[in-house]
Amino acid sequence: MTTNAASEPTGTEDLARYIDHTLLAPAASREDILKLCKEAAEHHFKSVCVNPIWVETAKKALLGSGVLTCTVVGFPLGTHNTDVKVFEARGATMDGADEIDMVINIASARALDRDALVSDISAVAEVVHGEDSLLKVIIETSLLSDAEKVLACEAAVEAGADFVKTSTGFNGGGATASDVALMRQTVGPDIGVKASGGVRSREQALEMIAAGATRIGTSGGIAIVAGGTATSAY
C-alpha cells in the first residue's frame, strides 16, 4: 500500500485527499458521526477517524464513497498492555476499520527502550496487516526529545508500521513542521507521516505537507479546504 505522496497538492480536491476527518470527542453521538461521514464523502477526504465504538456505523455510512474508516488503539495514553492493544485492533478490523492509529508506550520511548517499542508495535502490526488494514503509530511528539522521537520512529519502521504520526491531540502540544521534517528524515521516503493536533488552516496544512507529511489529522478539514481557519482544538 502506497503511503507517501509524490507531490504537494495543487488544488482543493488534492488537499482534501490528505485529510483524516476526525471526531474523537468522548461525547460524540451517532448523529455526530453520521454528519462527519457525510462531510467526508462530500469533500472527498481520505478517511474519517472515529473512536472504536463508531467503526461499524462509519463503515456503513461511507459505503461506496471511497472514504476510508480509521480508528484508534491504546488511545490516548498508550499505556494499555500490548495484548489489550492487539485485542482492540482485532476488534476494530473485524468491525471494518481500514486504518488503525495506535499510541506507543511513551515511557518506553523516553527510556530509549527500542526493543519494548518494537515488540508492542509489531504485535499490533501483525493483526492489522493480517486483515489487509494499515497501521499508523502515534509517537506523541510533545512528550519526547528529538532523540526519543527518532528512536520511536525507527522502532515503528522496524516493527512494520505503515505511518508514523505526531500526536493524539489529547496530551498537550501538536504537530509542528520541524517534528514532521525530523520524522520524514528518520523514516525515509516510503513510510507515511501523519501530522495531527492543531492543524487548523490551509496554510498550516500546506506547511506540514511541505515538511514531509502525507496525511493530516484534523477536525477542521472543511475550513482547511475552504481556505479558512477552524476553531476546534484538534
Tab-separated table of C-alpha atoms in Angstrom:
chain	number	residue	atom	x	y	z
A	1	MET	CA	0.000	0.000	0.000
A	2	THR	CA	1.449	3.358	-1.025
A	3	THR	CA	1.629	5.864	1.832
A	4	ASN	CA	3.930	8.563	0.518
A	5	ALA	CA	2.525	11.161	-1.878
A	6	ALA	CA	4.562	12.011	-4.949
A	7	SER	CA	3.953	15.758	-4.899
A	8	GLU	CA	2.321	18.563	-2.975
A	9	PRO	CA	-1.384	19.241	-3.563
A	10	THR	CA	-2.205	21.582	-6.419
A	11	GLY	CA	-5.894	22.168	-5.709
A	12	THR	CA	-8.658	21.851	-3.127
A	13	GLU	CA	-9.542	18.266	-4.038
A	14	ASP	CA	-5.886	17.238	-3.950
A	15	LEU	CA	-5.560	18.746	-0.470
A	16	ALA	CA	-8.753	17.020	0.685
A	17	ARG	CA	-7.201	13.614	-0.055
A	18	TYR	CA	-4.579	14.274	2.633
A	19	ILE	CA	-7.168	14.752	5.375
A	20	ASP	CA	-8.346	12.291	8.003
A	21	HIS	CA	-11.617	13.993	9.037
A	22	THR	CA	-11.552	13.411	12.778
A	23	LEU	CA	-14.035	13.238	15.645
A	24	LEU	CA	-12.661	11.607	18.812
A	25	ALA	CA	-14.654	13.544	21.414
A	26	PRO	CA	-15.933	11.170	24.118
A	27	ALA	CA	-19.456	12.604	23.991
A	28	ALA	CA	-19.853	12.340	20.191
A	29	SER	CA	-23.254	10.917	19.253
A	30	ARG	CA	-24.344	8.668	16.396
A	31	GLU	CA	-25.763	11.752	14.686
A	32	ASP	CA	-22.387	13.480	15.036
A	33	ILE	CA	-20.631	10.511	13.425
A	34	LEU	CA	-23.107	10.360	10.553
A	35	LYS	CA	-22.602	14.084	9.963
A	36	LEU	CA	-18.826	13.572	9.959
A	37	CYS	CA	-19.167	10.806	7.369
A	38	LYS	CA	-21.456	12.885	5.177
A	39	GLU	CA	-18.964	15.764	5.242
A	40	ALA	CA	-16.083	13.435	4.424
A	41	ALA	CA	-17.931	11.980	1.436
A	42	GLU	CA	-18.957	15.414	0.157
A	43	HIS	CA	-15.416	16.796	0.380
A	44	HIS	CA	-13.628	13.606	-0.740
A	45	PHE	CA	-11.460	13.376	2.365
A	46	LYS	CA	-9.111	10.402	2.672
A	47	SER	CA	-10.744	8.967	5.789
A	48	VAL	CA	-12.806	9.597	8.860
A	49	CYS	CA	-11.141	8.877	12.198
A	50	VAL	CA	-13.513	7.868	14.999
A	51	ASN	CA	-13.437	6.038	18.306
A	52	PRO	CA	-13.730	2.227	18.083
A	53	ILE	CA	-17.372	2.154	19.146
A	54	TRP	CA	-18.301	4.013	15.935
A	55	VAL	CA	-16.344	1.956	13.389
A	56	GLU	CA	-19.314	-0.113	12.201
A	57	THR	CA	-21.517	2.991	11.963
A	58	ALA	CA	-18.913	4.889	9.949
A	59	LYS	CA	-18.124	1.943	7.687
A	60	LYS	CA	-21.773	1.544	6.730
A	61	ALA	CA	-22.295	5.276	6.262
A	62	LEU	CA	-19.253	5.533	3.971
A	63	LEU	CA	-20.067	2.515	1.800
A	64	GLY	CA	-19.391	3.356	-1.849
A	65	SER	CA	-17.942	6.804	-1.044
A	66	GLY	CA	-14.277	5.926	-1.434
A	67	VAL	CA	-13.596	7.359	2.063
A	68	LEU	CA	-11.731	5.059	4.441
A	69	THR	CA	-12.648	4.275	8.049
A	70	CYS	CA	-9.907	4.868	10.618
A	71	THR	CA	-9.948	4.284	14.367
A	72	VAL	CA	-7.618	4.450	17.371
A	73	VAL	CA	-5.986	1.831	19.610
A	74	GLY	CA	-4.339	2.334	23.011
A	75	PHE	CA	-5.785	5.815	22.886
A	76	PRO	CA	-4.993	8.418	24.115
A	77	LEU	CA	-2.251	7.455	26.602
A	78	GLY	CA	-0.590	4.396	25.041
A	79	THR	CA	-0.388	2.737	28.458
A	80	HIS	CA	-2.520	-0.325	27.636
A	81	ASN	CA	-0.777	-3.686	27.794
A	82	THR	CA	0.193	-4.966	24.359
A	83	ASP	CA	-2.366	-7.783	24.457
A	84	VAL	CA	-5.097	-5.205	25.067
A	85	LYS	CA	-3.929	-3.150	22.069
A	86	VAL	CA	-3.937	-6.321	19.980
A	87	PHE	CA	-7.471	-7.148	21.148
A	88	GLU	CA	-8.629	-3.628	20.301
A	89	ALA	CA	-7.013	-3.751	16.877
A	90	ARG	CA	-8.501	-7.146	16.048
A	91	GLY	CA	-11.977	-5.990	17.055
A	92	ALA	CA	-11.664	-2.778	15.068
A	93	THR	CA	-10.559	-4.516	11.881
A	94	MET	CA	-13.326	-7.084	12.260
A	95	ASP	CA	-15.769	-4.169	12.510
A	96	GLY	CA	-14.403	-2.824	9.223
A	97	ALA	CA	-11.594	-0.401	10.082
A	98	ASP	CA	-9.317	0.213	7.109
A	99	GLU	CA	-6.714	2.008	9.201
A	100	ILE	CA	-5.591	1.814	12.831
A	101	ASP	CA	-3.832	4.671	14.662
A	102	MET	CA	-2.109	3.179	17.737
A	103	VAL	CA	-0.362	5.044	20.548
A	104	ILE	CA	3.075	3.796	21.561
A	105	ASN	CA	4.161	3.156	25.113
A	106	ILE	CA	5.558	6.642	25.641
A	107	ALA	CA	7.507	5.601	28.748
A	108	SER	CA	9.410	3.080	26.617
A	109	ALA	CA	10.396	5.829	24.194
A	110	ARG	CA	11.553	8.087	26.993
A	111	ALA	CA	13.587	5.210	28.432
A	112	LEU	CA	15.109	4.656	24.958
A	113	ASP	CA	13.862	1.058	25.140
A	114	ARG	CA	13.776	0.228	21.451
A	115	ASP	CA	13.082	-3.483	21.976
A	116	ALA	CA	9.963	-2.762	24.044
A	117	LEU	CA	8.659	-0.365	21.388
A	118	VAL	CA	9.268	-2.823	18.567
A	119	SER	CA	7.577	-5.628	20.478
A	120	ASP	CA	4.479	-3.522	21.233
A	121	ILE	CA	4.099	-2.142	17.711
A	122	SER	CA	4.873	-5.346	15.848
A	123	ALA	CA	2.214	-7.294	17.739
A	124	VAL	CA	-0.418	-4.800	16.616
A	125	ALA	CA	1.026	-4.619	13.103
A	126	GLU	CA	0.682	-8.388	12.692
A	127	VAL	CA	-3.036	-8.269	13.460
A	128	VAL	CA	-3.708	-5.154	11.400
A	129	HIS	CA	-1.829	-6.346	8.331
A	130	GLY	CA	-3.459	-9.764	8.654
A	131	GLU	CA	-6.741	-8.038	7.834
A	132	ASP	CA	-5.181	-6.004	4.981
A	133	SER	CA	-5.525	-2.820	7.010
A	134	LEU	CA	-2.948	-0.098	7.572
A	135	LEU	CA	-1.144	0.837	10.795
A	136	LYS	CA	-0.212	4.352	11.874
A	137	VAL	CA	1.916	4.741	15.011
A	138	ILE	CA	1.387	7.800	17.222
A	139	ILE	CA	4.608	8.794	18.977
A	140	GLU	CA	3.254	11.852	20.886
A	141	THR	CA	5.998	14.281	19.884
A	142	SER	CA	5.186	16.886	22.543
A	143	LEU	CA	6.331	14.486	25.265
A	144	LEU	CA	9.594	13.387	23.628
A	145	SER	CA	13.037	14.808	22.974
A	146	ASP	CA	14.352	14.751	19.422
A	147	ALA	CA	16.452	11.676	20.195
A	148	GLU	CA	13.401	9.918	21.603
A	149	LYS	CA	11.331	10.880	18.537
A	150	VAL	CA	13.977	9.406	16.263
A	151	LEU	CA	14.118	6.207	18.299
A	152	ALA	CA	10.328	5.853	18.283
A	153	CYS	CA	10.179	6.366	14.517
A	154	GLU	CA	12.975	3.875	13.920
A	155	ALA	CA	11.185	1.328	16.100
A	156	ALA	CA	7.936	1.871	14.199
A	157	VAL	CA	9.673	1.234	10.874
A	158	GLU	CA	11.408	-1.876	12.237
A	159	ALA	CA	8.076	-3.170	13.564
A	160	GLY	CA	6.385	-2.810	10.180
A	161	ALA	CA	4.272	0.317	10.627
A	162	ASP	CA	2.886	1.994	7.511
A	163	PHE	CA	2.884	5.512	9.026
A	164	VAL	CA	4.268	7.441	11.945
A	165	LYS	CA	2.019	10.125	13.418
A	166	THR	CA	2.867	13.150	15.548
A	167	SER	CA	0.174	13.404	18.190
A	168	THR	CA	-3.074	12.274	19.758
A	169	GLY	CA	-4.190	15.856	20.289
A	170	PHE	CA	-5.086	14.920	23.878
A	171	ASN	CA	-1.747	15.232	25.676
A	172	GLY	CA	-0.686	18.807	25.010
A	173	GLY	CA	1.163	20.163	22.030
A	174	GLY	CA	0.523	19.047	18.485
A	175	ALA	CA	2.085	18.858	15.055
A	176	THR	CA	4.949	21.152	14.129
A	177	ALA	CA	6.694	21.391	10.789
A	178	SER	CA	10.044	20.738	12.450
A	179	ASP	CA	8.802	17.498	14.009
A	180	VAL	CA	7.275	16.384	10.712
A	181	ALA	CA	10.574	17.091	8.938
A	182	LEU	CA	12.512	15.134	11.579
A	183	MET	CA	10.109	12.201	11.279
A	184	ARG	CA	10.319	12.238	7.489
A	185	GLN	CA	14.116	12.335	7.610
A	186	THR	CA	14.098	9.384	10.026
A	187	VAL	CA	11.627	7.077	8.268
A	188	GLY	CA	12.724	7.829	4.700
A	189	PRO	CA	10.530	8.224	1.618
A	190	ASP	CA	8.453	5.050	1.761
A	191	ILE	CA	6.692	5.379	5.131
A	192	GLY	CA	3.785	7.771	5.632
A	193	VAL	CA	3.965	10.687	8.068
A	194	LYS	CA	0.735	11.978	9.614
A	195	ALA	CA	0.621	15.459	11.145
A	196	SER	CA	-2.135	15.797	13.721
A	197	GLY	CA	-3.019	18.136	16.532
A	198	GLY	CA	-3.502	21.846	15.989
A	199	VAL	CA	-3.600	21.910	12.177
A	200	ARG	CA	-6.464	24.343	11.612
A	201	SER	CA	-5.765	26.299	8.405
A	202	ARG	CA	-4.860	25.685	4.780
A	203	GLU	CA	-1.523	27.422	5.324
A	204	GLN	CA	-0.663	25.139	8.256
A	205	ALA	CA	-1.692	22.047	6.296
A	206	LEU	CA	0.461	23.040	3.329
A	207	GLU	CA	3.370	23.759	5.680
A	208	MET	CA	3.080	20.243	7.120
A	209	ILE	CA	2.917	18.701	3.656
A	210	ALA	CA	5.957	20.696	2.524
A	211	ALA	CA	7.806	19.355	5.583
A	212	GLY	CA	7.008	15.773	4.577
A	213	ALA	CA	3.506	14.927	5.812
A	214	THR	CA	1.426	12.619	3.656
A	215	ARG	CA	-1.648	12.775	5.864
A	216	ILE	CA	-3.251	15.473	8.028
A	217	GLY	CA	-5.371	14.531	11.043
A	218	THR	CA	-7.813	17.302	11.892
A	219	SER	CA	-11.371	18.088	12.865
A	220	GLY	CA	-11.076	21.279	10.798
A	221	GLY	CA	-10.864	19.731	7.355
A	222	ILE	CA	-13.769	21.680	5.895
A	223	ALA	CA	-12.280	25.023	6.928
A	224	ILE	CA	-8.870	23.931	5.649
A	225	VAL	CA	-10.065	23.062	2.134
A	226	ALA	CA	-12.208	26.219	2.065
A	227	GLY	CA	-9.203	28.398	2.886
A	228	GLY	CA	-10.416	29.428	6.326
A	229	THR	CA	-9.290	28.674	9.868
A	230	ALA	CA	-11.020	26.128	12.101
A	231	THR	CA	-11.785	26.961	15.722
A	232	SER	CA	-11.571	23.372	17.005
A	233	ALA	CA	-8.620	22.303	19.163
A	234	TYR	CA	-7.758	19.146	17.212
